[in-house]
Amino acid sequence: MKIDAEGWLDGVRRIVSPNQDARVEGMAIDMVVIHSISLPPGEFGGDGPIRLFTNTCDPAVHACFEELQHVRVSAHFFVRRDGEIIQFVPCLARAWHAGVSRWQGRERCNDFSIGIELEGGDAWPYEAAQYHALDGLLAALAEAYPIRHLLGHCHIAPERKTDPGPYFNWERYPATFQAGRDVSG
């Protein structure tokens, strides 16, 4: 896997989300934030996350979409349970994934982070195929950008978020990718 000069990962499906804007000029991308999502809640393999990230939630499809049809969020990447990676926002753009967030005195984590959604949630272990895909994606990101932090949404917004949840295996990642650890050397 390799990220091109425009911030797109090669060899993955692209579905462009309108929920993005320009990054703050001159700010380094030095953080990856891991999230989890299942839409409808507890259901995997459908198009719910795609609908959410492309503003096409239809309340007629499921009741959960009623409250989400006007929400404007996205992530750079979505990793399905089978390991498929879908990219919604180029890395050089700011995806709207973190919301109100803070890490080590820096607010607005969207400004300097890459958001990765894993298909799952607090109640389910992640699949081996997801970790395999995530490993390759993290390696590509670390090659392209000065990544110093690998965090969960729970680390940057602990008052309101718990994802990626207790089943995410933080121990899987070497010292260069430990939750909350400064990996700049």
Coordinates of C-alpha atoms in Angstrom, one line a residue:
M1 CA 0.0 0.0 0.0
K2 CA 1.2 3.5 -0.8
I3 CA -0.3 7.0 -0.5
D4 CA 0.0 9.2 -3.5
A5 CA 1.0 12.9 -3.6
E6 CA -2.7 13.9 -3.4
G7 CA -3.3 11.7 -0.3
W8 CA -5.1 8.8 -1.9
L9 CA -4.3 5.2 -1.0
D10 CA -3.6 3.1 -4.0
G11 CA -5.7 0.0 -4.8
V12 CA -8.7 0.8 -2.6
R13 CA -12.3 1.9 -3.5
R14 CA -12.9 5.6 -3.3
I15 CA -16.2 7.1 -2.5
V16 CA -15.8 10.9 -2.1
S17 CA -17.5 12.4 1.0
P18 CA -18.7 16.0 0.8
N19 CA -17.9 16.2 4.5
Q20 CA -14.4 17.6 4.2
D21 CA -12.6 20.8 3.9
A22 CA -9.1 22.2 3.6
R23 CA -6.5 21.5 6.3
V24 CA -4.9 24.4 8.1
E25 CA -1.9 25.4 6.0
G26 CA 1.4 24.3 7.3
M27 CA 0.1 22.0 10.0
A28 CA 1.7 18.5 9.9
I29 CA -0.5 15.4 9.9
D30 CA 0.9 13.6 12.9
M31 CA -2.0 11.6 14.4
V32 CA -4.2 8.7 13.5
V33 CA -7.5 8.4 15.3
I34 CA -9.2 5.0 15.4
H35 CA -13.0 5.0 15.5
S36 CA -15.7 2.3 15.2
I37 CA -19.0 2.3 13.5
S38 CA -21.9 0.0 12.7
L39 CA -25.1 1.3 11.0
P40 CA -27.7 0.3 11.8
P41 CA -26.2 -0.4 15.3
G42 CA -25.0 -4.0 15.6
E43 CA -25.3 -4.7 11.9
F44 CA -22.3 -5.2 9.6
G45 CA -21.8 -5.4 5.9
G46 CA -24.4 -2.9 4.8
D47 CA -24.2 0.5 3.3
G48 CA -25.1 2.5 6.5
P49 CA -21.6 4.0 7.1
I50 CA -21.3 4.9 3.4
R51 CA -24.7 6.6 3.5
L52 CA -23.7 8.5 6.7
F53 CA -20.4 9.7 5.1
T54 CA -22.1 10.7 1.9
N55 CA -25.2 12.5 3.4
T56 CA -27.6 10.0 2.0
C57 CA -29.2 8.5 5.1
D58 CA -32.8 7.5 4.4
P59 CA -35.1 7.2 7.5
A60 CA -37.3 4.9 5.5
V61 CA -34.5 2.3 5.5
H62 CA -34.0 2.2 9.3
A63 CA -35.2 4.3 12.2
C64 CA -31.6 5.1 13.3
F65 CA -31.2 7.2 10.1
E66 CA -33.9 9.6 11.2
E67 CA -31.5 11.3 13.7
L68 CA -28.5 10.9 11.4
Q69 CA -29.9 12.3 8.1
H70 CA -28.7 15.9 8.9
V71 CA -25.4 14.9 10.6
R72 CA -22.3 15.8 8.6
V73 CA -19.4 13.5 9.4
S74 CA -16.8 11.5 7.5
A75 CA -13.6 9.7 7.9
H76 CA -10.6 9.3 5.7
F77 CA -10.9 5.5 5.7
F78 CA -13.4 2.8 6.6
V79 CA -12.2 -0.8 7.2
R80 CA -14.9 -3.4 6.8
R81 CA -15.0 -6.6 8.8
D82 CA -13.6 -8.5 5.8
G83 CA -10.7 -6.1 5.5
E84 CA -11.9 -4.1 2.6
I85 CA -10.7 -0.5 2.8
I86 CA -12.8 2.3 1.4
Q87 CA -11.4 5.9 1.3
F88 CA -13.8 8.8 1.6
V89 CA -11.4 11.8 2.0
P90 CA -7.9 12.3 0.7
C91 CA -5.4 12.5 3.5
L92 CA -4.4 16.0 2.5
A93 CA -7.9 17.2 3.3
R94 CA -9.6 17.5 6.7
A95 CA -12.2 14.8 7.3
W96 CA -14.9 15.6 9.9
H97 CA -14.4 12.7 12.2
A98 CA -13.2 13.8 15.6
G99 CA -15.6 16.6 16.5
V100 CA -14.8 18.4 19.7
S101 CA -11.5 16.9 20.6
R102 CA -8.2 17.5 22.4
W103 CA -4.9 15.8 22.8
Q104 CA -1.9 17.1 24.8
G105 CA -3.2 20.7 24.8
R106 CA -4.0 20.7 21.1
E107 CA -7.7 21.1 20.2
R108 CA -9.5 20.4 17.0
C109 CA -7.8 17.1 16.2
N110 CA -9.4 17.0 12.7
D111 CA -6.8 19.7 11.8
F112 CA -3.8 17.3 12.2
S113 CA -5.2 13.8 12.1
I114 CA -6.3 11.0 9.9
G115 CA -9.5 9.3 10.8
I116 CA -10.0 5.5 10.4
E117 CA -13.4 3.9 11.1
L118 CA -13.4 0.2 11.8
E119 CA -16.7 -1.6 11.2
G120 CA -17.5 -2.7 14.7
G121 CA -18.2 -1.3 18.1
D122 CA -17.7 -1.6 21.8
A123 CA -19.5 -5.0 22.0
W124 CA -17.6 -6.9 19.3
P125 CA -14.1 -8.1 18.8
Y126 CA -12.5 -6.9 15.6
E127 CA -11.7 -9.4 12.8
A128 CA -8.2 -10.6 11.9
A129 CA -8.8 -9.3 8.4
Q130 CA -9.4 -5.8 9.8
Y131 CA -6.2 -5.8 11.7
H132 CA -4.3 -7.0 8.7
A133 CA -5.8 -4.2 6.6
L134 CA -5.2 -1.7 9.4
D135 CA -1.5 -2.8 9.7
G136 CA -0.9 -2.1 6.0
L137 CA -2.8 1.2 6.1
L138 CA -0.8 2.4 9.2
A139 CA 2.5 1.5 7.6
A140 CA 1.5 3.5 4.5
L141 CA 0.5 6.5 6.6
A142 CA 3.7 6.4 8.6
E143 CA 5.7 6.3 5.4
A144 CA 3.8 9.3 4.0
Y145 CA 3.4 11.5 7.0
P146 CA 5.2 12.3 10.3
I147 CA 2.8 10.2 12.5
R148 CA 3.6 10.5 16.2
H149 CA 0.3 9.3 17.8
L150 CA -2.1 6.4 17.3
L151 CA -5.1 7.1 19.4
G152 CA -8.7 6.1 19.8
H153 CA -11.6 8.5 19.7
C154 CA -11.9 7.7 23.4
H155 CA -8.5 9.3 24.0
I156 CA -9.3 12.6 22.3
A157 CA -12.9 13.0 23.4
P158 CA -13.1 10.9 26.6
E159 CA -16.2 12.7 28.0
R160 CA -18.4 11.6 25.0
K161 CA -16.7 8.7 23.1
T162 CA -15.7 5.1 23.9
D163 CA -14.6 3.9 20.5
P164 CA -12.8 1.9 19.3
G165 CA -13.9 0.1 22.5
P166 CA -12.5 -2.5 24.8
Y167 CA -12.0 -5.1 22.2
F168 CA -9.5 -3.1 20.1
N169 CA -6.0 -4.7 20.5
W170 CA -3.7 -1.8 21.3
E171 CA -0.9 -4.3 22.2
R172 CA -0.8 -5.4 18.6
Y173 CA 1.2 -2.3 17.6
P174 CA 4.9 -1.8 18.2
A175 CA 6.3 1.0 20.3
T176 CA 6.0 3.3 17.3
F177 CA 2.2 2.9 17.4
Q178 CA 1.1 2.7 21.0
A179 CA -2.0 4.6 22.2
G180 CA -1.1 7.9 23.5
R181 CA 2.6 7.4 23.2
D182 CA 4.7 10.1 21.6
V183 CA 6.6 8.2 18.9
S184 CA 8.7 11.0 17.5
G185 CA 11.8 9.5 19.1

